[in-house]
Amino acid sequence: MTITVNGENLDVGDDVSVGEVVARLGLPDRGIAVAVDGAVVPRGQWSQHTMTTGAVVEIVTAVQGG
C-alpha cells in the first residue's frame, strides 16, 4: 500500500506500524514527533498504530534554539 510521509509517497506492506515506518526511514526513536492523518501518535503507541492505505504521515524533528 502507499502512504504519504512528509509529502513523499512511500510504498509499505500491509499492517505496517508507525514504529516500522520510522525505522525504515532510518530515524531515531527519540527527538521526533509523528502525526498520522492530523493526529499525533504518542511514542508509546507507535508499535500498535498501523497505517491504512493513503495515510498522511508527518514526522517532525525537535530542534534546540534560543
mmCIF file of N, CA and C in Angstrom, residues 10-59:
data_model
loop_
_atom_site.group_PDB
_atom_site.id
_atom_site.type_symbol
_atom_site.label_atom_id
_atom_site.label_comp_id
_atom_site.label_asym_id
_atom_site.label_seq_id
_atom_site.Cartn_x
_atom_site.Cartn_y
_atom_site.Cartn_z
ATOM 1 N N LEU A 10 5.346 6.721 -0.165
ATOM 2 C CA LEU A 10 6.175 5.623 0.318
ATOM 3 C C LEU A 10 5.347 4.351 0.248
ATOM 4 N N ASP A 11 5.878 3.335 -0.441
ATOM 5 C CA ASP A 11 5.219 2.040 -0.507
ATOM 6 C C ASP A 11 5.628 1.217 0.701
ATOM 7 N N VAL A 12 4.638 0.713 1.413
ATOM 8 C CA VAL A 12 4.879 -0.100 2.603
ATOM 9 C C VAL A 12 3.994 -1.333 2.535
ATOM 10 N N GLY A 13 4.317 -2.317 3.340
ATOM 11 C CA GLY A 13 3.496 -3.519 3.408
ATOM 12 C C GLY A 13 2.226 -3.277 4.208
ATOM 13 N N ASP A 14 1.330 -4.246 4.143
ATOM 14 C CA ASP A 14 0.101 -4.168 4.934
ATOM 15 C C ASP A 14 0.438 -4.274 6.410
ATOM 16 N N ASP A 15 -0.369 -3.650 7.228
ATOM 17 C CA ASP A 15 -0.231 -3.707 8.687
ATOM 18 C C ASP A 15 1.103 -3.171 9.194
ATOM 19 N N VAL A 16 1.708 -2.224 8.483
ATOM 20 C CA VAL A 16 2.958 -1.624 8.946
ATOM 21 C C VAL A 16 2.630 -0.594 10.026
ATOM 22 N N SER A 17 3.450 -0.569 11.069
ATOM 23 C CA SER A 17 3.207 0.338 12.196
ATOM 24 C C SER A 17 3.997 1.636 12.034
ATOM 25 N N VAL A 18 3.630 2.611 12.847
ATOM 26 C CA VAL A 18 4.368 3.871 12.880
ATOM 27 C C VAL A 18 5.842 3.600 13.190
ATOM 28 N N GLY A 19 6.099 2.752 14.179
ATOM 29 C CA GLY A 19 7.476 2.423 14.550
ATOM 30 C C GLY A 19 8.259 1.829 13.399
ATOM 31 N N GLU A 20 7.615 0.975 12.607
ATOM 32 C CA GLU A 20 8.284 0.376 11.453
ATOM 33 C C GLU A 20 8.590 1.407 10.378
ATOM 34 N N VAL A 21 7.696 2.363 10.188
ATOM 35 C CA VAL A 21 7.951 3.434 9.212
ATOM 36 C C VAL A 21 9.132 4.281 9.680
ATOM 37 N N VAL A 22 9.159 4.640 10.949
ATOM 38 C CA VAL A 22 10.260 5.437 11.498
ATOM 39 C C VAL A 22 11.586 4.690 11.313
ATOM 40 N N ALA A 23 11.607 3.398 11.628
ATOM 41 C CA ALA A 23 12.825 2.595 11.478
ATOM 42 C C ALA A 23 13.239 2.482 10.009
ATOM 43 N N ARG A 24 12.277 2.271 9.142
ATOM 44 C CA ARG A 24 12.578 2.143 7.703
ATOM 45 C C ARG A 24 13.226 3.412 7.158
ATOM 46 N N LEU A 25 12.814 4.552 7.676
ATOM 47 C CA LEU A 25 13.377 5.824 7.231
ATOM 48 C C LEU A 25 14.710 6.132 7.902
ATOM 49 N N GLY A 26 15.140 5.267 8.822
ATOM 50 C CA GLY A 26 16.421 5.455 9.494
ATOM 51 C C GLY A 26 16.420 6.580 10.512
ATOM 52 N N LEU A 27 15.243 6.885 11.040
ATOM 53 C CA LEU A 27 15.123 7.977 12.004
ATOM 54 C C LEU A 27 15.287 7.456 13.421
ATOM 55 N N PRO A 28 15.752 8.325 14.320
ATOM 56 C CA PRO A 28 15.869 7.899 15.725
ATOM 57 C C PRO A 28 14.478 7.790 16.341
ATOM 58 N N ASP A 29 14.365 7.052 17.422
ATOM 59 C CA ASP A 29 13.059 6.942 18.077
ATOM 60 C C ASP A 29 12.878 8.002 19.164
ATOM 61 N N ARG A 30 13.837 8.872 19.302
ATOM 62 C CA ARG A 30 13.752 9.988 20.253
ATOM 63 C C ARG A 30 13.932 11.299 19.491
ATOM 64 N N GLY A 31 13.327 12.350 20.019
ATOM 65 C CA GLY A 31 13.506 13.675 19.427
ATOM 66 C C GLY A 31 12.672 13.934 18.192
ATOM 67 N N ILE A 32 11.685 13.060 17.926
ATOM 68 C CA ILE A 32 10.789 13.285 16.799
ATOM 69 C C ILE A 32 9.353 13.118 17.265
ATOM 70 N N ALA A 33 8.450 13.711 16.503
ATOM 71 C CA ALA A 33 7.020 13.547 16.737
ATOM 72 C C ALA A 33 6.400 13.062 15.442
ATOM 73 N N VAL A 34 5.391 12.206 15.565
ATOM 74 C CA VAL A 34 4.737 11.634 14.395
ATOM 75 C C VAL A 34 3.239 11.888 14.491
ATOM 76 N N ALA A 35 2.670 12.396 13.394
ATOM 77 C CA ALA A 35 1.224 12.567 13.289
ATOM 78 C C ALA A 35 0.745 11.760 12.090
ATOM 79 N N VAL A 36 -0.363 11.070 12.255
ATOM 80 C CA VAL A 36 -0.975 10.303 11.177
ATOM 81 C C VAL A 36 -2.367 10.870 10.951
ATOM 82 N N ASP A 37 -2.609 11.323 9.730
ATOM 83 C CA ASP A 37 -3.889 11.931 9.369
ATOM 84 C C ASP A 37 -4.276 13.053 10.334
ATOM 85 N N GLY A 38 -3.283 13.847 10.726
ATOM 86 C CA GLY A 38 -3.525 15.027 11.544
ATOM 87 C C GLY A 38 -3.560 14.797 13.042
ATOM 88 N N ALA A 39 -3.417 13.550 13.493
ATOM 89 C CA ALA A 39 -3.459 13.255 14.923
ATOM 90 C C ALA A 39 -2.095 12.740 15.381
ATOM 91 N N VAL A 40 -1.555 13.363 16.421
ATOM 92 C CA VAL A 40 -0.261 12.936 16.962
ATOM 93 C C VAL A 40 -0.407 11.535 17.557
ATOM 94 N N VAL A 41 0.572 10.678 17.235
ATOM 95 C CA VAL A 41 0.600 9.323 17.787
ATOM 96 C C VAL A 41 1.671 9.300 18.876
ATOM 97 N N PRO A 42 1.267 9.099 20.138
ATOM 98 C CA PRO A 42 2.250 9.053 21.228
ATOM 99 C C PRO A 42 3.277 7.935 21.000
ATOM 100 N N ARG A 43 4.514 8.192 21.359
ATOM 101 C CA ARG A 43 5.606 7.226 21.148
ATOM 102 C C ARG A 43 5.255 5.839 21.692
ATOM 103 N N GLY A 44 4.581 5.770 22.812
ATOM 104 C CA GLY A 44 4.207 4.500 23.407
ATOM 105 C C GLY A 44 3.218 3.689 22.583
ATOM 106 N N GLN A 45 2.611 4.314 21.577
ATOM 107 C CA GLN A 45 1.642 3.626 20.722
ATOM 108 C C GLN A 45 2.165 3.355 19.318
ATOM 109 N N TRP A 46 3.419 3.710 19.055
ATOM 110 C CA TRP A 46 3.965 3.534 17.710
ATOM 111 C C TRP A 46 3.883 2.098 17.218
ATOM 112 N N SER A 47 4.145 1.135 18.079
ATOM 113 C CA SER A 47 4.160 -0.257 17.613
ATOM 114 C C SER A 47 2.745 -0.809 17.389
ATOM 115 N N GLN A 48 1.745 -0.214 18.030
ATOM 116 C CA GLN A 48 0.379 -0.679 17.872
ATOM 117 C C GLN A 48 -0.395 0.061 16.780
ATOM 118 N N HIS A 49 0.024 1.278 16.454
ATOM 119 C CA HIS A 49 -0.710 2.098 15.489
ATOM 120 C C HIS A 49 -0.307 1.704 14.069
ATOM 121 N N THR A 50 -1.208 1.042 13.352
ATOM 122 C CA THR A 50 -0.896 0.605 11.990
ATOM 123 C C THR A 50 -1.457 1.580 10.963
ATOM 124 N N MET A 51 -0.790 1.617 9.828
ATOM 125 C CA MET A 51 -1.169 2.519 8.750
ATOM 126 C C MET A 51 -2.340 1.961 7.953
ATOM 127 N N THR A 52 -3.080 2.862 7.314
ATOM 128 C CA THR A 52 -4.112 2.485 6.366
ATOM 129 C C THR A 52 -3.711 3.045 5.011
ATOM 130 N N THR A 53 -4.233 2.468 3.949
ATOM 131 C CA THR A 53 -3.918 2.940 2.606
ATOM 132 C C THR A 53 -4.240 4.422 2.499
ATOM 133 N N GLY A 54 -3.281 5.190 1.984
ATOM 134 C CA GLY A 54 -3.474 6.621 1.792
ATOM 135 C C GLY A 54 -3.207 7.468 3.017
ATOM 136 N N ALA A 55 -2.737 6.865 4.108
ATOM 137 C CA ALA A 55 -2.460 7.631 5.327
ATOM 138 C C ALA A 55 -1.469 8.756 5.027
ATOM 139 N N VAL A 56 -1.689 9.886 5.660
ATOM 140 C CA VAL A 56 -0.787 11.035 5.527
ATOM 141 C C VAL A 56 -0.028 11.161 6.842
ATOM 142 N N VAL A 57 1.291 10.972 6.756
ATOM 143 C CA VAL A 57 2.146 10.957 7.939
ATOM 144 C C VAL A 57 3.066 12.179 7.909
ATOM 145 N N GLU A 58 3.130 12.867 9.011
ATOM 146 C CA GLU A 58 4.056 13.985 9.166
ATOM 147 C C GLU A 58 5.007 13.644 10.294
ATOM 148 N N ILE A 59 6.304 13.734 10.016
ATOM 149 C CA ILE A 59 7.323 13.472 11.017
ATOM 150 C C ILE A 59 8.144 14.738 11.172
#
